[in-house]
Amino acid sequence: MSETVLELLDVRAGYGTIEVLHGVSLAVGRGEVLALLGPNGGGKSTTLKVISGLVDIMSGDVHLASRSVAGVSADKLARLGLCSIPEGKGVFPNLTVRENLMMATHTGAKLGDVEEVAYTRFPRLSDRRSQLAGTMSGGEQQMLAMSRALATNPAVLLLDELSMGLAPLVVARLYEIVAQVAETGVSVLVVEQFAQSVLGIADRAAIMLSGRITRVGAPAELAEELSSAYLGGKG
Amino acid sequence: MQDFLAYTVLGLCLGSVYAIAATGLVVTYSTSGVFNIAHGAVATMSALFYWQLRFDWHAPAPIAIFLTVCVFAPLLGLVLEVVVMRGLRGTSEVTRLVTPVAVLLGINGAATWIWFRSSNRALVPKKFFGESNVKVLGQAVYYHQIIGVLLSIVIAGALYVLLYRTRLGVTMRATVDDRSLLMLNGGRPDRVSMASWAIGASLAGLAGVLLSPQLGALQVFALTLLVFDAYPAAVAGRLRSVPLTYVGAMVLGLSKLYFDWISDAGQRWLVLRNLRNAIPALLLFGALLLLPQDRLRGAIVTRTRERFRVPTMREAVLWGGVLVAAMAMLQSIMSGSAVISLANGVALSLMALSLVLLTGYAGEINLAVFTFAGVAVIAAWQFDVGPTGLATQKSLSVGAVLLAMCVCSLVGGLIALPALRLRGLYLGLATFAFGIIVYQLVILQTQPLHFNIFGGKFTVNLFTNGSLTVPRPHWFGINFAGQRAFLMLMTVLFAVLGIGIIAIRRSAYGRMIVAMKDSPAACATLGLNLTRLKLGVFMVSSAIAGLAGLMWAAERRTLPNNADFDGFQSLLLFMIAVVGGIGYVSGAFIAGIFLSVLSVVMPDVFDKLGSDYPSLHWLFVTVLGNFSHYVGPALVGIGLGKNPSGIAQQIMDGFRPLKKAPGATAIWVAAIVVLWAATWRGAVSNWHFSLISVGSLFIVPRIIMSVFEDRFAEEERAVAGEDLDLIGIDRAFRSSDRQVLDTALGLPAGPSGGVE
């Protein structure tokens, strides 16, 4: 693995007194795509929330570019170059497309640059710049969220259930773009419940069960363990 | 025609000022998601601050207006956001509605304390440029009014540019859409919320300054109500649209002025002379009814921090009996004045009880509880005294009580109509508006109403003489006219109704109304009739409120129509009920007692201390007495964000150690009984009994906690140390897991109970 950009060290985290992550350790290298897979309720989305600063850790540490960022607020992490697209499209439904893109400028990017990247990569968004994001199709909303990620030049990209509710062709197109982003040196951590959609572009994959990473390896190596995990085996 | 144009000009001038006030509300709501009921109080405080600078300290008008609108009001908004509103995240709609109510009462209390506590001096603000005016369409329009119109136009344009053309404005709107997502974009929602509250408060301040000359002399609650009048305009804009809010404000201003025109300022039809004051509430009610029907929501948006435990019937009956016994013992050793205060508290508790069923269980809101008291009193009075008002009734009859409950139930059904379409904030506003309408058109009605039905003449006296006298009951051969007997009657009523409400909660009907609160969408898919459920719960709750209101009125004996019904008392009771614990019968009891203690007992105590220790008069009376009277009730509401489940829950948590040490608890209770006996025999003074018994409530659980610390810690470890999720998954099930499961599932411990 190349130089490590994002690292979780024995992280325990949860909600209130309930611990969801029981000592999670992970590392993502520069330009690497790591797929975090597993069935519902395993703690995948919580892992992303911990990394992006939305959930506090109980113990352990999170490193970004070898610096501890545990306890740093989500907005500061975003300005440090960590871009997160949460589950459920990651757009502001009551803002127009242009206004959504304007929100990407909080990281320091210029609106003109953000719009140029977004409309060049996804021309359909250009036609809908005055339309409320909540009234667009799921695929278009995901494009809008992705264009924010592309325009802000992040060091790390976190994607949560990118494929949810989208047609297979749209998913394939979006993951193609994710692969291109990774090629520019961006570290990508993708959480997916439907493994097949992401394994094609992932360099490595990790299986997460009951708040623990049970296995990390090349996608091909994990095929058998994946089916066991989804069918309720111990992993 | 000339008159029409003249009144139109004046209506538009008034509408412009309403527009400024209403857009302040819209800015705050559309950028923070909180409907700031305290908006009127911020306006009032700002108007008083302006008066202080301009007319008491004689600062030049531009400096005074700048310091008020650009410094004082925004700072007040900032403080509110940082200290109060930020703590409301993750709380229910009820809590988010109640906390601004507490802020309103707190600010108004503070304003009264600062400007009106010591003298009856009149604070008279003047218009900008005095009486200077120009003629517009033949009507003299003051420069003050022209400034209002110009400012409203400038503000409308500026707000549009801010919200739709600047990053700050778009970020404000994004904060309401998805706060977390904004943070993931690098935005700072806390800063944005501060900015929006500062802008909203600034607009409130400006509206307060512009509206205040209308009153002649400044009065705290009158000015707050004047700004309340602008709320229908904000609702017309659905709390989001600035242009629609302006339209609503103009309709409001024109309606008031046209009414003045056609009614000769209310003198043409005496029966309708208060209609002008009810117009904003009528428009608010109408606007709310015209809002698009609320979509049924699922449970996901209602995950909140409030948690209420339902007691068993055995516990309910046991604690009901304990309450009655404790009250009987207490009243036997209390002085007459203390019994009056306690009776007032129990009467308020009874009224709060109606909210446990309606709000605590069913999640519906009623901000007009005192209105039902007024309606109940009118109905009972008609039944017992009759239309002539000449007969004197010595006691309240059972028939009058039943009639009052029936009438209140029907009125409750009427108020439920908007509830079929609205929820949360909108429903709260609808009930509040309903309360104002009834207050202005019914309770303040001093003209007898004459009806001719089927040839027979029928007269209804409302509060014809400005007050109604309600006798106390003489039931089952017992005369409850005496203060102590009446206190016991109310306590027994509270216990019986409380047990009844818990029985409802534990029944299939109770499960349905809680399910309706949690997820109307799920209820609808299960085939539950939501209309019938809502209607039923409103009618039952209103009947309870009517009964409670009648008891409250009988406790006071004579009920004037000029206080208590103007809406603020209902807001206060609702707030204190939520603070007490809206999901608990015990919370309702705490609420009533708490309200009575804070608003009546504490100031009396500090007055007495002040007269006993003259050198500390400034501390006991000026500081502590005024503080507890004016600001105390509001402060407890402001702290609600930290403990949204209420005081009852906190008390139960605090007393939990007693359940684990029954022997020590028995000794403590026995000691209190012995102390009571000694007080009853005159060996111990009431003061010492109060001091020791109340003090022991705080100290004993802590002593028990510390004495049995090791045992409790061991039990805690047994419960918390085990990971319930892993039992039976990562390892084989052990017998020691049994205790953990028993505790988690609320099963009785021991060999016969629990999981086998």
mmCIF file of N, CA and C in Angstrom, chain A residues 6-15 18-28 34-59 61-64 69-72 74 77 82-87 156-161 188-192 206-214 216, chain B residues 184:
data_model
loop_
_atom_site.group_PDB
_atom_site.id
_atom_site.type_symbol
_atom_site.label_atom_id
_atom_site.label_comp_id
_atom_site.label_asym_id
_atom_site.label_seq_id
_atom_site.Cartn_x
_atom_site.Cartn_y
_atom_site.Cartn_z
ATOM 1 N N LEU A 6 -5.282 8.085 5.468
ATOM 2 C CA LEU A 6 -6.327 8.007 6.499
ATOM 3 C C LEU A 6 -6.139 6.731 7.308
ATOM 4 N N GLU A 7 -6.201 6.851 8.622
ATOM 5 C CA GLU A 7 -5.972 5.677 9.452
ATOM 6 C C GLU A 7 -6.862 5.702 10.695
ATOM 7 N N LEU A 8 -7.488 4.588 10.966
ATOM 8 C CA LEU A 8 -8.248 4.431 12.210
ATOM 9 C C LEU A 8 -7.496 3.456 13.091
ATOM 10 N N LEU A 9 -7.270 3.841 14.349
ATOM 11 C CA LEU A 9 -6.489 3.002 15.250
ATOM 12 C C LEU A 9 -7.351 2.570 16.430
ATOM 13 N N ASP A 10 -7.788 1.317 16.395
ATOM 14 C CA ASP A 10 -8.531 0.713 17.504
ATOM 15 C C ASP A 10 -9.660 1.637 17.998
ATOM 16 N N VAL A 11 -10.462 2.092 17.072
ATOM 17 C CA VAL A 11 -11.508 3.072 17.397
ATOM 18 C C VAL A 11 -12.733 2.395 18.005
ATOM 19 N N ARG A 12 -13.142 2.923 19.153
ATOM 20 C CA ARG A 12 -14.416 2.523 19.771
ATOM 21 C C ARG A 12 -15.314 3.762 19.742
ATOM 22 N N ALA A 13 -16.504 3.569 19.264
ATOM 23 C CA ALA A 13 -17.418 4.722 19.167
ATOM 24 C C ALA A 13 -18.848 4.225 19.176
ATOM 25 N N GLY A 14 -19.774 5.140 19.398
ATOM 26 C CA GLY A 14 -21.187 4.760 19.413
ATOM 27 C C GLY A 14 -22.073 5.951 19.683
ATOM 28 N N TYR A 15 -23.288 5.652 20.127
ATOM 29 C CA TYR A 15 -24.289 6.694 20.367
ATOM 30 C C TYR A 15 -24.709 6.627 21.832
ATOM 31 N N ILE A 18 -24.249 3.446 24.127
ATOM 32 C CA ILE A 18 -24.209 2.209 23.325
ATOM 33 C C ILE A 18 -23.008 2.232 22.395
ATOM 34 N N GLU A 19 -22.138 1.247 22.553
ATOM 35 C CA GLU A 19 -20.947 1.188 21.714
ATOM 36 C C GLU A 19 -21.281 0.422 20.440
ATOM 37 N N VAL A 20 -20.983 1.040 19.307
ATOM 38 C CA VAL A 20 -21.285 0.424 18.015
ATOM 39 C C VAL A 20 -20.012 -0.123 17.369
ATOM 40 N N LEU A 21 -18.942 0.636 17.456
ATOM 41 C CA LEU A 21 -17.662 0.181 16.903
ATOM 42 C C LEU A 21 -16.802 -0.340 18.054
ATOM 43 N N HIS A 22 -16.397 -1.615 17.942
ATOM 44 C CA HIS A 22 -15.646 -2.227 19.044
ATOM 45 C C HIS A 22 -14.179 -2.401 18.661
ATOM 46 N N GLY A 23 -13.480 -1.323 18.477
ATOM 47 C CA GLY A 23 -12.046 -1.406 18.172
ATOM 48 C C GLY A 23 -11.785 -1.607 16.690
ATOM 49 N N VAL A 24 -12.110 -0.603 15.903
ATOM 50 C CA VAL A 24 -11.943 -0.697 14.448
ATOM 51 C C VAL A 24 -10.598 -0.095 14.040
ATOM 52 N N SER A 25 -9.830 -0.850 13.265
ATOM 53 C CA SER A 25 -8.570 -0.338 12.716
ATOM 54 C C SER A 25 -8.603 -0.495 11.203
ATOM 55 N N LEU A 26 -8.270 0.584 10.523
ATOM 56 C CA LEU A 26 -8.305 0.594 9.053
ATOM 57 C C LEU A 26 -7.258 1.572 8.548
ATOM 58 N N ALA A 27 -6.763 1.370 7.349
ATOM 59 C CA ALA A 27 -5.852 2.355 6.755
ATOM 60 C C ALA A 27 -6.162 2.459 5.271
ATOM 61 N N VAL A 28 -6.143 3.682 4.761
ATOM 62 C CA VAL A 28 -6.372 3.915 3.331
ATOM 63 C C VAL A 28 -5.170 4.698 2.788
ATOM 64 N N LEU A 34 -10.743 1.912 -1.033
ATOM 65 C CA LEU A 34 -11.012 0.830 -0.081
ATOM 66 C C LEU A 34 -12.518 0.695 0.073
ATOM 67 N N ALA A 35 -13.019 -0.500 -0.171
ATOM 68 C CA ALA A 35 -14.465 -0.742 -0.032
ATOM 69 C C ALA A 35 -14.734 -1.363 1.336
ATOM 70 N N LEU A 36 -15.628 -0.730 2.064
ATOM 71 C CA LEU A 36 -16.013 -1.252 3.375
ATOM 72 C C LEU A 36 -17.371 -1.917 3.209
ATOM 73 N N LEU A 37 -17.379 -3.249 3.350
ATOM 74 C CA LEU A 37 -18.578 -4.010 3.018
ATOM 75 C C LEU A 37 -19.147 -4.706 4.247
ATOM 76 N N GLY A 38 -20.373 -5.114 4.119
ATOM 77 C CA GLY A 38 -20.985 -5.864 5.209
ATOM 78 C C GLY A 38 -22.476 -5.641 5.251
ATOM 79 N N PRO A 39 -23.174 -6.491 5.992
ATOM 80 C CA PRO A 39 -24.637 -6.361 6.050
ATOM 81 C C PRO A 39 -25.073 -5.161 6.879
ATOM 82 N N ASN A 40 -26.350 -4.899 6.865
ATOM 83 C CA ASN A 40 -26.943 -3.796 7.637
ATOM 84 C C ASN A 40 -26.600 -3.879 9.113
ATOM 85 N N GLY A 41 -26.432 -2.737 9.740
ATOM 86 C CA GLY A 41 -26.239 -2.715 11.196
ATOM 87 C C GLY A 41 -24.856 -3.124 11.632
ATOM 88 N N GLY A 42 -23.925 -3.207 10.711
ATOM 89 C CA GLY A 42 -22.577 -3.645 11.069
ATOM 90 C C GLY A 42 -21.697 -2.528 11.593
ATOM 91 N N GLY A 43 -22.078 -1.277 11.365
ATOM 92 C CA GLY A 43 -21.278 -0.152 11.838
ATOM 93 C C GLY A 43 -20.534 0.574 10.733
ATOM 94 N N LYS A 44 -20.864 0.272 9.468
ATOM 95 C CA LYS A 44 -20.142 0.893 8.351
ATOM 96 C C LYS A 44 -20.376 2.406 8.303
ATOM 97 N N SER A 45 -21.664 2.781 8.355
ATOM 98 C CA SER A 45 -21.967 4.222 8.281
ATOM 99 C C SER A 45 -21.436 4.953 9.506
ATOM 100 N N THR A 46 -21.475 4.297 10.660
ATOM 101 C CA THR A 46 -20.929 4.927 11.875
ATOM 102 C C THR A 46 -19.433 5.164 11.707
ATOM 103 N N THR A 47 -18.758 4.221 11.053
ATOM 104 C CA THR A 47 -17.323 4.399 10.804
ATOM 105 C C THR A 47 -17.087 5.667 9.992
ATOM 106 N N LEU A 48 -17.894 5.857 8.951
ATOM 107 C CA LEU A 48 -17.731 7.069 8.134
ATOM 108 C C LEU A 48 -18.047 8.326 8.947
ATOM 109 N N LYS A 49 -19.075 8.235 9.803
ATOM 110 C CA LYS A 49 -19.422 9.407 10.622
ATOM 111 C C LYS A 49 -18.299 9.729 11.595
ATOM 112 N N VAL A 50 -17.647 8.704 12.112
ATOM 113 C CA VAL A 50 -16.518 8.939 13.018
ATOM 114 C C VAL A 50 -15.397 9.654 12.262
ATOM 115 N N ILE A 51 -15.095 9.156 11.075
ATOM 116 C CA ILE A 51 -13.998 9.760 10.302
ATOM 117 C C ILE A 51 -14.332 11.210 9.947
ATOM 118 N N SER A 52 -15.602 11.446 9.581
ATOM 119 C CA SER A 52 -15.948 12.808 9.147
ATOM 120 C C SER A 52 -16.256 13.746 10.303
ATOM 121 N N GLY A 53 -16.162 13.259 11.537
ATOM 122 C CA GLY A 53 -16.288 14.139 12.698
ATOM 123 C C GLY A 53 -17.706 14.323 13.200
ATOM 124 N N LEU A 54 -18.664 13.533 12.680
ATOM 125 C CA LEU A 54 -20.056 13.693 13.129
ATOM 126 C C LEU A 54 -20.355 12.872 14.384
ATOM 127 N N VAL A 55 -19.536 11.848 14.643
ATOM 128 C CA VAL A 55 -19.705 11.035 15.858
ATOM 129 C C VAL A 55 -18.376 11.021 16.601
ATOM 130 N N ASP A 56 -18.437 11.300 17.905
ATOM 131 C CA ASP A 56 -17.201 11.318 18.695
ATOM 132 C C ASP A 56 -16.736 9.900 19.003
ATOM 133 N N ILE A 57 -15.423 9.736 19.119
ATOM 134 C CA ILE A 57 -14.920 8.412 19.465
ATOM 135 C C ILE A 57 -14.831 8.285 20.988
ATOM 136 N N MET A 58 -14.977 7.047 21.472
ATOM 137 C CA MET A 58 -14.854 6.791 22.909
ATOM 138 C C MET A 58 -13.402 6.501 23.268
ATOM 139 N N SER A 59 -12.728 5.788 22.394
ATOM 140 C CA SER A 59 -11.282 5.559 22.586
ATOM 141 C C SER A 59 -10.672 5.259 21.225
ATOM 142 N N ASP A 61 -7.954 6.299 18.016
ATOM 143 C CA ASP A 61 -7.535 7.548 17.363
ATOM 144 C C ASP A 61 -7.844 7.493 15.864
ATOM 145 N N VAL A 62 -7.968 8.676 15.272
ATOM 146 C CA VAL A 62 -8.136 8.797 13.819
ATOM 147 C C VAL A 62 -7.021 9.696 13.314
ATOM 148 N N HIS A 63 -6.280 9.218 12.322
ATOM 149 C CA HIS A 63 -5.194 10.022 11.766
ATOM 150 C C HIS A 63 -5.514 10.427 10.334
ATOM 151 N N LEU A 64 -5.268 11.687 10.052
ATOM 152 C CA LEU A 64 -5.390 12.187 8.682
ATOM 153 C C LEU A 64 -4.030 12.765 8.319
ATOM 154 N N VAL A 69 -6.727 13.559 14.313
ATOM 155 C CA VAL A 69 -7.839 14.489 14.105
ATOM 156 C C VAL A 69 -9.051 14.083 14.948
ATOM 157 N N ALA A 70 -8.838 13.215 15.909
ATOM 158 C CA ALA A 70 -9.958 12.803 16.773
ATOM 159 C C ALA A 70 -10.476 14.024 17.526
ATOM 160 N N GLY A 71 -11.759 14.226 17.512
ATOM 161 C CA GLY A 71 -12.355 15.370 18.216
ATOM 162 C C GLY A 71 -12.422 16.628 17.395
ATOM 163 N N VAL A 72 -11.838 16.618 16.197
ATOM 164 C CA VAL A 72 -11.919 17.810 15.338
ATOM 165 C C VAL A 72 -13.325 17.857 14.718
ATOM 166 N N ALA A 74 -16.593 18.459 12.275
ATOM 167 C CA ALA A 74 -16.818 18.031 10.890
ATOM 168 C C ALA A 74 -16.508 19.148 9.897
ATOM 169 N N LEU A 77 -12.784 19.505 9.479
ATOM 170 C CA LEU A 77 -12.234 18.396 8.695
ATOM 171 C C LEU A 77 -12.520 18.609 7.212
ATOM 172 N N LEU A 82 -11.252 16.773 3.732
ATOM 173 C CA LEU A 82 -11.972 15.509 3.836
ATOM 174 C C LEU A 82 -13.393 15.717 3.329
ATOM 175 N N CYS A 83 -13.715 15.063 2.228
ATOM 176 C CA CYS A 83 -15.037 15.265 1.635
ATOM 177 C C CYS A 83 -15.894 14.033 1.877
ATOM 178 N N SER A 84 -17.079 14.253 2.430
ATOM 179 C CA SER A 84 -17.943 13.124 2.755
ATOM 180 C C SER A 84 -19.292 13.281 2.069
ATOM 181 N N ILE A 85 -19.720 12.237 1.401
ATOM 182 C CA ILE A 85 -21.062 12.238 0.810
ATOM 183 C C ILE A 85 -21.883 11.206 1.571
ATOM 184 N N PRO A 86 -22.772 11.694 2.434
ATOM 185 C CA PRO A 86 -23.504 10.762 3.299
ATOM 186 C C PRO A 86 -24.580 9.985 2.551
ATOM 187 N N GLU A 87 -25.072 8.976 3.224
ATOM 188 C CA GLU A 87 -26.159 8.160 2.678
ATOM 189 C C GLU A 87 -27.377 9.059 2.422
ATOM 190 N N VAL A 156 -9.249 13.205 0.834
ATOM 191 C CA VAL A 156 -9.937 11.950 1.150
ATOM 192 C C VAL A 156 -11.397 12.098 0.753
ATOM 193 N N LEU A 157 -11.930 11.066 0.117
ATOM 194 C CA LEU A 157 -13.343 11.073 -0.257
ATOM 195 C C LEU A 157 -14.045 9.907 0.434
ATOM 196 N N LEU A 158 -15.092 10.218 1.178
ATOM 197 C CA LEU A 158 -15.871 9.191 1.873
ATOM 198 C C LEU A 158 -17.234 9.083 1.198
ATOM 199 N N LEU A 159 -17.606 7.897 0.782
ATOM 200 C CA LEU A 159 -18.884 7.706 0.091
ATOM 201 C C LEU A 159 -19.710 6.663 0.828
ATOM 202 N N ASP A 160 -20.952 7.037 1.164
ATOM 203 C CA ASP A 160 -21.803 6.116 1.913
ATOM 204 C C ASP A 160 -22.964 5.666 1.037
ATOM 205 N N GLU A 161 -22.977 4.396 0.697
ATOM 206 C CA GLU A 161 -24.074 3.790 -0.078
ATOM 207 C C GLU A 161 -24.390 4.608 -1.329
ATOM 208 N N VAL A 188 -9.979 7.066 -1.309
ATOM 209 C CA VAL A 188 -11.433 6.901 -1.319
ATOM 210 C C VAL A 188 -11.829 5.740 -0.400
ATOM 211 N N LEU A 189 -12.739 6.025 0.502
ATOM 212 C CA LEU A 189 -13.298 4.967 1.348
ATOM 213 C C LEU A 189 -14.780 4.867 1.004
ATOM 214 N N VAL A 190 -15.185 3.724 0.468
ATOM 215 C CA VAL A 190 -16.565 3.556 0.010
ATOM 216 C C VAL A 190 -17.268 2.534 0.898
ATOM 217 N N VAL A 191 -18.390 2.931 1.438
ATOM 218 C CA VAL A 191 -19.218 1.994 2.194
ATOM 219 C C VAL A 191 -20.318 1.497 1.278
ATOM 220 N N GLU A 192 -20.490 0.200 1.197
ATOM 221 C CA GLU A 192 -21.530 -0.360 0.336
ATOM 222 C C GLU A 192 -22.135 -1.605 0.973
ATOM 223 N N ALA A 206 -12.746 -4.415 2.870
ATOM 224 C CA ALA A 206 -12.774 -4.851 4.268
ATOM 225 C C ALA A 206 -14.199 -5.286 4.581
ATOM 226 N N ILE A 207 -14.305 -6.342 5.390
ATOM 227 C CA ILE A 207 -15.642 -6.806 5.774
ATOM 228 C C ILE A 207 -15.880 -6.393 7.223
ATOM 229 N N MET A 208 -17.028 -5.828 7.457
ATOM 230 C CA MET A 208 -17.355 -5.336 8.791
ATOM 231 C C MET A 208 -18.600 -6.048 9.309
ATOM 232 N N LEU A 209 -18.483 -6.632 10.500
ATOM 233 C CA LEU A 209 -19.590 -7.351 11.126
ATOM 234 C C LEU A 209 -19.684 -6.945 12.581
ATOM 235 N N SER A 210 -20.853 -6.602 13.028
ATOM 236 C CA SER A 210 -21.091 -6.279 14.449
ATOM 237 C C SER A 210 -20.046 -5.325 15.021
ATOM 238 N N GLY A 211 -19.721 -4.313 14.270
ATOM 239 C CA GLY A 211 -18.811 -3.286 14.774
ATOM 240 C C GLY A 211 -17.343 -3.674 14.787
ATOM 241 N N ARG A 212 -17.013 -4.738 14.068
ATOM 242 C CA ARG A 212 -15.610 -5.162 14.024
ATOM 243 C C ARG A 212 -15.208 -5.441 12.576
ATOM 244 N N ILE A 213 -13.944 -5.118 12.249
ATOM 245 C CA ILE A 213 -13.423 -5.494 10.937
ATOM 246 C C ILE A 213 -12.998 -6.957 11.055
ATOM 247 N N THR A 214 -13.614 -7.799 10.261
ATOM 248 C CA THR A 214 -13.282 -9.225 10.375
ATOM 249 C C THR A 214 -12.240 -9.663 9.349
ATOM 250 N N VAL A 216 -9.567 -8.034 5.932
ATOM 251 C CA VAL A 216 -9.178 -7.025 4.940
ATOM 252 C C VAL A 216 -8.335 -7.734 3.893
ATOM 253 N N LEU B 184 -20.426 18.950 6.741
ATOM 254 C CA LEU B 184 -19.601 18.125 5.851
ATOM 255 C C LEU B 184 -19.125 18.923 4.643
#
